[in-house]
Coordinates of C-alpha atoms and ligand atoms in Angstrom, one line a residue:
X278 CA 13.1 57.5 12.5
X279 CA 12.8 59.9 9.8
X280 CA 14.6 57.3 7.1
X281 CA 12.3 54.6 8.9
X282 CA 9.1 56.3 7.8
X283 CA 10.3 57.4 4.0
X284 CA 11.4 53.9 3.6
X285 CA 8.4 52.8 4.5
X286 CA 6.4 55.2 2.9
X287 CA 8.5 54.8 -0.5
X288 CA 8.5 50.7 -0.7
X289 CA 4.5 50.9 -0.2
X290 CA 4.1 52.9 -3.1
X291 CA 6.3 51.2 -5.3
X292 CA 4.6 48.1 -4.2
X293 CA 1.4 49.2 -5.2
X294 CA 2.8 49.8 -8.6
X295 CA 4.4 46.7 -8.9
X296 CA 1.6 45.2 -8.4
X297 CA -0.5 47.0 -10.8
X298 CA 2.4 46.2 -13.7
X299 CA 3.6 42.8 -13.3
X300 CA 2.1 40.3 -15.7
X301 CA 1.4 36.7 -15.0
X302 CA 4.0 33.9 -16.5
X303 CA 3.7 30.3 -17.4
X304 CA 5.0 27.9 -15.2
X305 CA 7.8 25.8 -15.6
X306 CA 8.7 22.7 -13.9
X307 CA 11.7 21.9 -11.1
X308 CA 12.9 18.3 -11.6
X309 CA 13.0 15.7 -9.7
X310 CA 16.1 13.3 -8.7
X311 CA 16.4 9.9 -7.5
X312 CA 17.0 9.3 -4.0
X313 CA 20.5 8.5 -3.0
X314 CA 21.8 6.3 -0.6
X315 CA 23.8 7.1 2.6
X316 CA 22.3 10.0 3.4
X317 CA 22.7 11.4 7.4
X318 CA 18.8 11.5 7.4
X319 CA 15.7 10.1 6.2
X320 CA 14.5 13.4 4.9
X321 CA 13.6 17.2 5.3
X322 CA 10.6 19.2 5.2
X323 CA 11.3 22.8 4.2
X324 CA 9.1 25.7 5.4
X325 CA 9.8 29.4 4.8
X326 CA 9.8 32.5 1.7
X327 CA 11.6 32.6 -0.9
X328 CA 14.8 32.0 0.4
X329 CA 13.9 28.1 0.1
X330 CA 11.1 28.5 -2.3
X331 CA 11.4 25.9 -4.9
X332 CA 8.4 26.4 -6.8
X333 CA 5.7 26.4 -5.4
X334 CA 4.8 30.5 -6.0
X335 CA 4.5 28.9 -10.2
X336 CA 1.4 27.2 -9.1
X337 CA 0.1 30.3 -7.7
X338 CA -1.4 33.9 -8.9
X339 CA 1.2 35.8 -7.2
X340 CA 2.3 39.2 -7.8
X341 CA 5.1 39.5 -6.3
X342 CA 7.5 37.0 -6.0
X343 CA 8.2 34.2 -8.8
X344 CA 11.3 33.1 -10.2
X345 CA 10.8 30.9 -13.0
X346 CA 12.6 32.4 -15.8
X347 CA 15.9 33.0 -16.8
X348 CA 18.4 35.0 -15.3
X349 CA 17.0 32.8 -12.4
X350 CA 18.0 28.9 -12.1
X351 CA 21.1 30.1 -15.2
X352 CA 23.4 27.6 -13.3
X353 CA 20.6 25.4 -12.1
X354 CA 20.9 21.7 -13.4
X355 CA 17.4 22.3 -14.7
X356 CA 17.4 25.9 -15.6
X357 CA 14.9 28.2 -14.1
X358 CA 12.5 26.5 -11.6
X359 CA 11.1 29.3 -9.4
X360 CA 14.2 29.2 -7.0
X361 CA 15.5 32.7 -6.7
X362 CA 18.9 32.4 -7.1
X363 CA 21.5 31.8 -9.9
X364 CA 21.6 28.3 -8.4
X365 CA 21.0 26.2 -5.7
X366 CA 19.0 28.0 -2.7
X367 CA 20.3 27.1 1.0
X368 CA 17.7 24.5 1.4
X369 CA 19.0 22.6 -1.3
X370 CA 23.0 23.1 -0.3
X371 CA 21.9 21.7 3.2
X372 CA 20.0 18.8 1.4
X373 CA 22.8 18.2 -0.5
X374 CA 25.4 18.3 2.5
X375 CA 22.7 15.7 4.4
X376 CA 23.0 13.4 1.5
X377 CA 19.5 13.9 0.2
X378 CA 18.1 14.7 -3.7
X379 CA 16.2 17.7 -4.4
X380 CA 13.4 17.8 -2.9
X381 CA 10.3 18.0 -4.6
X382 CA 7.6 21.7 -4.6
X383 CA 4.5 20.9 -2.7
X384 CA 2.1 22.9 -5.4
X385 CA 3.7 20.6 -8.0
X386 CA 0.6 18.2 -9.2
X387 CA 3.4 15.5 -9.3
X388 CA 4.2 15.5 -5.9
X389 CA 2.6 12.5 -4.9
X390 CA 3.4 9.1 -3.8
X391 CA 7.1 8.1 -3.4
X392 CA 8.3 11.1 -4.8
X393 CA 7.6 12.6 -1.0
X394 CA 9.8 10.2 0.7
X395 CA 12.8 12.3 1.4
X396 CA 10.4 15.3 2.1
X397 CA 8.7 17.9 0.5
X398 CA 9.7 21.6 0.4
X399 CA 6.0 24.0 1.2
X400 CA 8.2 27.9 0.9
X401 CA 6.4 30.2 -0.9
X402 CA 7.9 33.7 -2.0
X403 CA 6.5 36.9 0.1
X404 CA 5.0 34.5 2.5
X405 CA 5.6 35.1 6.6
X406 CA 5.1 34.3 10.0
X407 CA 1.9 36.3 10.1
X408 CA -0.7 35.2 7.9
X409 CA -1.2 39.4 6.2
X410 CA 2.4 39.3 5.7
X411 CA 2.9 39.6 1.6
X412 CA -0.7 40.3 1.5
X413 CA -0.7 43.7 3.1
X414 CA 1.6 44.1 0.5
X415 CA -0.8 42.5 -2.3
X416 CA 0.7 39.4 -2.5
X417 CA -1.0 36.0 -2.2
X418 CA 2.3 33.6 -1.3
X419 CA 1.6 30.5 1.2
X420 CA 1.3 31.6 4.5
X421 CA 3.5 29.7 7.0
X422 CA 0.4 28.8 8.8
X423 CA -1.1 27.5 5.6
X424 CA 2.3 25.3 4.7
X425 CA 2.3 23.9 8.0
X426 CA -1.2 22.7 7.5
X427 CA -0.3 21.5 4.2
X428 CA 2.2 19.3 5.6
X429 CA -0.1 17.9 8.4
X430 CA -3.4 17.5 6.1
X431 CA -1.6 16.4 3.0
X432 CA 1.7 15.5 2.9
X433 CA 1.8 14.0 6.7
X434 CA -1.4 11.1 6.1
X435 CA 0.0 10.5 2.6
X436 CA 4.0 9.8 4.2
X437 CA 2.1 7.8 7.1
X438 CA 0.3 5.4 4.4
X439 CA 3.6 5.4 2.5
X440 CA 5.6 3.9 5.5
X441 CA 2.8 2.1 6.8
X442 CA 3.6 3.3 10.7
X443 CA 0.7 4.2 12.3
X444 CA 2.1 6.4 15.4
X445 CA 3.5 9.8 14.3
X446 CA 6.6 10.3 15.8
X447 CA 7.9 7.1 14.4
X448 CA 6.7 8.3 11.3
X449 CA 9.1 11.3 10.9
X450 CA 11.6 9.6 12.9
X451 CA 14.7 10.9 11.2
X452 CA 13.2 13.5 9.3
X453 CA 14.4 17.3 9.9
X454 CA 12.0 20.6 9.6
X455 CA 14.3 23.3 8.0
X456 CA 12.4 27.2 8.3
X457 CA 13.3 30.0 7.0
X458 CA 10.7 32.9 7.4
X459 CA 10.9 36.1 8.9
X460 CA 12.3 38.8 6.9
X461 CA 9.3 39.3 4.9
X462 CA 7.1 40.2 8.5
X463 CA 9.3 42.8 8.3
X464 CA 10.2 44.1 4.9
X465 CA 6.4 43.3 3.6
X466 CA 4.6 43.8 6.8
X467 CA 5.9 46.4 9.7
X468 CA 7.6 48.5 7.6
X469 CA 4.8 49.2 5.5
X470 CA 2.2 50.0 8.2
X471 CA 2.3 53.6 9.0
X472 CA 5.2 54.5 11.9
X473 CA 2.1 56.1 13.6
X474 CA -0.4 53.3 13.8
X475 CA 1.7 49.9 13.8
X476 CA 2.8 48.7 17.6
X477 CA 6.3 49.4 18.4
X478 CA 8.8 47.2 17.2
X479 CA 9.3 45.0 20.4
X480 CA 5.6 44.3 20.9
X481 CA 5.6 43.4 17.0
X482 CA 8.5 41.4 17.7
X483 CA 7.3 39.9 21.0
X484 CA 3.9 38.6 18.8
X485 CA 6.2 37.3 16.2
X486 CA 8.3 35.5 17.9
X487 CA 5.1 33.8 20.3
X488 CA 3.3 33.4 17.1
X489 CA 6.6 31.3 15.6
X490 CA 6.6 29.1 18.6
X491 CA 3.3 28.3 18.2
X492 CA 4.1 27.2 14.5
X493 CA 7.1 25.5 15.7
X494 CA 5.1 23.6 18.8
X495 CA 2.3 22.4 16.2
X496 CA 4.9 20.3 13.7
X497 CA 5.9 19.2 17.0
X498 CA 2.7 18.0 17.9
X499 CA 2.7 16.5 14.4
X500 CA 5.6 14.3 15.3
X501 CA 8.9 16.7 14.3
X502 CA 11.6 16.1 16.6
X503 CA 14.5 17.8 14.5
X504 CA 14.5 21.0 14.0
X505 CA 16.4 23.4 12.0
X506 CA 15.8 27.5 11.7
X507 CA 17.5 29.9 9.6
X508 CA 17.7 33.3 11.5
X509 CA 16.7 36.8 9.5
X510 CA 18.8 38.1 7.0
X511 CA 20.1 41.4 6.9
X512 CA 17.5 43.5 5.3
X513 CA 18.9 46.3 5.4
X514 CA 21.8 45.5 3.6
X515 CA 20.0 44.2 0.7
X516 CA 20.6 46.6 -2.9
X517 CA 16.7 47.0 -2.8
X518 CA 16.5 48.6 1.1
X519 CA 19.2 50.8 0.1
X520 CA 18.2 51.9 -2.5
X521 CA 15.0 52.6 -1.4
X522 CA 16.5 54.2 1.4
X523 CA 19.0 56.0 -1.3
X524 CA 21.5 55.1 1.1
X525 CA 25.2 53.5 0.2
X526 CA 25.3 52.0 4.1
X527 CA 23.1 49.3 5.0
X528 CA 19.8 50.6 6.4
X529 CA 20.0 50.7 10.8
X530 CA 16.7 50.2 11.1
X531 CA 15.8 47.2 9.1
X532 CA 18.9 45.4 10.8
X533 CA 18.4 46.5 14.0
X534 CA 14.8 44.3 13.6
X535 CA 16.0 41.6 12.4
X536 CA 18.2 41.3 14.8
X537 CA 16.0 41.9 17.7
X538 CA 13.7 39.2 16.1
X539 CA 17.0 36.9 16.2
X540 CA 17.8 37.7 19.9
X541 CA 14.8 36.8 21.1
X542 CA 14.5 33.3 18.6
X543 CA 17.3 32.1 20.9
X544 CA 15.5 32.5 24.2
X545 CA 12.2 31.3 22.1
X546 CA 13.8 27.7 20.9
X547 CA 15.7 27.3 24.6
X548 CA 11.9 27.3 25.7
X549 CA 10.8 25.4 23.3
X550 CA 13.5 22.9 24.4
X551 CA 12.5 22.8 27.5
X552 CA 8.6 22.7 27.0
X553 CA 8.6 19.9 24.5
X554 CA 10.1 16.4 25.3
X555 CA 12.6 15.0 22.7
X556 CA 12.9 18.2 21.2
X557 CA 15.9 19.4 19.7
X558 CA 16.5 23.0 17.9
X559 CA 19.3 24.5 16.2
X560 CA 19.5 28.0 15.0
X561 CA 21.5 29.3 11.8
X562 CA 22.9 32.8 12.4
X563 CA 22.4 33.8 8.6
X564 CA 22.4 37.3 9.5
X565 CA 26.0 37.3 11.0
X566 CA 27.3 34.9 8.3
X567 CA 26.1 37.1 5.6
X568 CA 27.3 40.3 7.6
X569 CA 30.7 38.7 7.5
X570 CA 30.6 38.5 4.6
X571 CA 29.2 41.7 3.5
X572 CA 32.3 43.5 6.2
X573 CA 35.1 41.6 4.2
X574 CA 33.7 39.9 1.3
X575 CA 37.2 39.3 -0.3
X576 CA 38.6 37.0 2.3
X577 CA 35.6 35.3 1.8
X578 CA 36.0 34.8 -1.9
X579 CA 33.9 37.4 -2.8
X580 CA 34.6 40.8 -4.7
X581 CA 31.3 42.4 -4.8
X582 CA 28.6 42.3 -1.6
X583 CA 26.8 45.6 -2.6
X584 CA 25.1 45.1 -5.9
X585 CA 23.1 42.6 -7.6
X586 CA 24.2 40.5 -10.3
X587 CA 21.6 40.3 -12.3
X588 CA 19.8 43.2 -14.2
X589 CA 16.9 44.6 -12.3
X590 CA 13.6 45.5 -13.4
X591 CA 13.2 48.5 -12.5
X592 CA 10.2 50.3 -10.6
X593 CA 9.8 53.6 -9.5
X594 CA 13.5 53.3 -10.0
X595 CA 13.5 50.5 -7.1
X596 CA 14.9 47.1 -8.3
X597 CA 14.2 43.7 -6.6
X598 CA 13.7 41.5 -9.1
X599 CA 15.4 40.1 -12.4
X600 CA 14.3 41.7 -15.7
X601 CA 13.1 38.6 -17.2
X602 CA 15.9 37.8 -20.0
X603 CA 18.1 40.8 -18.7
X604 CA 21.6 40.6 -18.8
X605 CA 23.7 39.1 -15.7
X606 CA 27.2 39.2 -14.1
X607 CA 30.0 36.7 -15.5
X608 CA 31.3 35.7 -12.3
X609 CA 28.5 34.7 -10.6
X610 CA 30.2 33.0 -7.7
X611 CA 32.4 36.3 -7.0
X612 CA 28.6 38.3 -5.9
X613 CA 26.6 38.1 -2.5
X614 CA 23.6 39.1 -3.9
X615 CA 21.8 37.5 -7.1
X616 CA 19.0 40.0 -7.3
X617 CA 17.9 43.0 -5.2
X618 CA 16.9 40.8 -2.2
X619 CA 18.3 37.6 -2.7
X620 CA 21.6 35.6 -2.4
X621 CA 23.9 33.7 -4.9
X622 CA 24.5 30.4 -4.8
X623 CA 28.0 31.0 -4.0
X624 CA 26.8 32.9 -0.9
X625 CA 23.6 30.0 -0.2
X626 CA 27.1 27.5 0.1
X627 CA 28.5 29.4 2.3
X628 CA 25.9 29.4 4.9
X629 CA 25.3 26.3 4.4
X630 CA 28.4 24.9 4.9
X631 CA 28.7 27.2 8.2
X632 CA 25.4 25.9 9.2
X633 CA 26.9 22.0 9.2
X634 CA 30.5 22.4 9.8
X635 CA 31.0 25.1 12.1
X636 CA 31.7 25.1 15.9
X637 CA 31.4 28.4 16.9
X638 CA 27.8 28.9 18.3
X639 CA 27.6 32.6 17.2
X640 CA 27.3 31.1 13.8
X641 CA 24.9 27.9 14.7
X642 CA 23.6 27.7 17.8
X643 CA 23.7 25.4 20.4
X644 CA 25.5 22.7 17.7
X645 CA 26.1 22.5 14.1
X646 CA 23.7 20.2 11.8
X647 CA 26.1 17.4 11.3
X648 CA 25.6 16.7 14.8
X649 CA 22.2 17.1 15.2
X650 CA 21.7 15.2 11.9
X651 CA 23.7 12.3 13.9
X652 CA 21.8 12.6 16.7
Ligands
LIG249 C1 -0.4 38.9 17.2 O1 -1.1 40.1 16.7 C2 -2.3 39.7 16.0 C3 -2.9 41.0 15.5 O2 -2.0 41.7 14.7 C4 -3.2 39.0 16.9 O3 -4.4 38.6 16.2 C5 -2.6 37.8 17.5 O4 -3.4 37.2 18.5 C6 -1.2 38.1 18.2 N1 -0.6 36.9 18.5 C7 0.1 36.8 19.6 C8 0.7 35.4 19.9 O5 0.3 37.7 20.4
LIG250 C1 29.6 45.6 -8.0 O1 28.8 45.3 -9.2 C2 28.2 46.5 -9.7 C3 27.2 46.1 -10.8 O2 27.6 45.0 -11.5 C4 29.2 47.5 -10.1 O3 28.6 48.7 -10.6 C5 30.1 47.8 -8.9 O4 31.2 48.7 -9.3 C6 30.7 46.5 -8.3 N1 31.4 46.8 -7.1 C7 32.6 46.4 -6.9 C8 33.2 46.7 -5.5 O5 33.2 45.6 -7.7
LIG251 C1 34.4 21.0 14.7 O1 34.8 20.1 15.7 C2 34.9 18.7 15.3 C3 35.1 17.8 16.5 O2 35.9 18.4 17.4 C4 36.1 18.7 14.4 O3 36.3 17.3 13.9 C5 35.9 19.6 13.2 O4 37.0 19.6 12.3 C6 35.5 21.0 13.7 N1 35.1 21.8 12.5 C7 35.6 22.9 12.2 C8 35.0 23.6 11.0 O5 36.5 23.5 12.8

């Protein structure tokens, strides 16, 4: 408890500064590519933080949390784009895998008309579950209520005009909802509330995971059928917990959250499966893929799951972020970890890959996407 509370106490401070020194930048512009045929599905709409970001914090005045210049997007077909990684983020390797072209940033003005037909991707950097997450933290990314209403007030009529069907589940018929959301609820949200004040962790968790349902149950309403989820990450592995925590290990309690958060998002979609007709849910175990990673990275293909590979700008002697221009590993596909928080694209293919190939259910859970692409 005592580490709990100075890592809390320390990443609130150094948020404060961070928000206090970081400058605005210009926005640059993710691509585009031509749909493709033979894809396993008609498309995917992407919810979540940055870990599927594609953009959309460049359209935004956003402290914390953009991505659009280089180190970032260095082995991106189209340089940096706001994805924060080296390269591809998982929801484009699971695109990819499904047959499907990048899919296209919901701030992005040019997001209109056809250009939506194989989905839209609505992430936003620091953004949670809760609608203060990121904020408390002075943020301003896209809340996940706020992307799910931008799907259903904007993207959703647009699509149904598009196809020209006027009932709504034949509309997304064949489309998948990928999220990917909760680590932030934690990292820029409980932990920064003061240990004395903030509920205990399974009463936050308990509100979480009815408040996720919720979210989940209103695409549903929409007309999603297919879903996808990406479990929490290891935050306290991450070179930015520890070493806020000035610890070598990864950090008990931020895990140990996570991972209560995970437990219970497997007893949340099994009700959810039940409650909602037609339904179906998978579940990505990210946090144990990345863990086995991190407890033998070498079998894996990797040599270093402790450090980021790109230079961080330093804050208070915390790093999360790239220095903009700062220098960066040579072998980018031997690291876990791109910048202080966030993966490589060498790690994003490797979850993704366990995500549509693999059997066991401790990694996806009940089935793997291939077969619930196919169903
Ligand atoms: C979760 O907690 C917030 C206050 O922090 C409250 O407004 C909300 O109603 C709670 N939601 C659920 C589903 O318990
Ligand atoms: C990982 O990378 C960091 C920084 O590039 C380096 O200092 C560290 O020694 C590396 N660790 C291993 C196990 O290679
Ligand atoms: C998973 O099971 C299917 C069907 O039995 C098999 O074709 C496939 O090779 C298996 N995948 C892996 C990664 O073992």
């Amino acid at each position: 408890m005592a580490r709990n509370h100075s890592y809390s106490q320390t990443l609130l401070s150094w948020l404060i500064c961070l928000n206090l020194s970081l400058s605005l930048s210009a926005a640059s512009h993710g691509h585009i590519s031509k749909g493709k045929r033979g894809s396993l599905v008609k498309g995917m709409f992407v919810f979540g933080s940055s870990v599927v970001d594609n953009g959309n914090n460049n359209y935004r005045i956003v402290r914390l949390g953009r991505a659009n210049y280089l180190p970032y997007g260095i082995d991106f077909p189209f340089g940096p784009t706001g994805r924060f990684s080296n390269g591809k983020n998982v929801a484009d390797v699971i695109g990819g895998l499904l047959g499907l072209p990048l899919l296209p940033a919901f701030a992005d003005p040019r997001t209109r008309g056809r250009k939506i037909i194989h989905g839209v991707n609505f992430g936003s950097g620091g953004s949670g579950i809760l609608d203060d997450t990121g904020s408390i933290a002075g943020g301003a990314p896209i809340s996940m209520n706020q992307q799910i209403k931008n799907f259903e007030y904007a993207t959703l009529p647009e699509l149904k005009a598009l196809l020209g069907q006027p009932k709504p589940t034949q509309v997304l018929d064949g489309y998948l909802f990928l999220t990917a959301i909760v680590n932030n609820d934690f990292g820029l949200n409980y932990f920064l509330q003061q240990s004395s004040s903030r509920p205990s962790l399974p009463v936050f968790v308990a509100n979480l995971t009815s408040t996720y349902a919720a979210q989940l149950q209103k695409l549903y309403d929409a007309g999603a059928r297919k879903f996808v989820l990406l479990a929490g990450y290891p935050l306290g592995c991450s070179p930015m917990t520890k070493q806020i925590s000035n610890s070598v290990q990864c950090v008990q309690a931020a895990n140990a959250a996570v991972q209560l958060f995970n437990d219970q998002s497997i007893t949340m979609v099994d009700g959810l499966k039940q409650k909602l007709p037609g339904s179906e849910f998978i579940v990505v175990n990210t946090y144990k893929i990345i863990m086995d990673i991190i407890e033998d990275p070498i079998s894996k293909g990797f040599t270093n799951a402790t450090d980021a590979c790109c230079e961080l700008r330093e804050i208070m002697r915390v790093g999360v972020s790239c220095k903009k221009g700062g220098e960066v590993c040579a072998e980018r596909n031997k690291y876990v970890y791109f910048d202080g928080q966030h993966l490589t694209e060498a790690a994003n293919d490797v979850i993704a890959s366990k995500a549509f190939f693999s059997n066991s259910s401790t990694e996806v859970y009940p089935f793997n996407l291939q077969r619930l692409a196919l169903l």
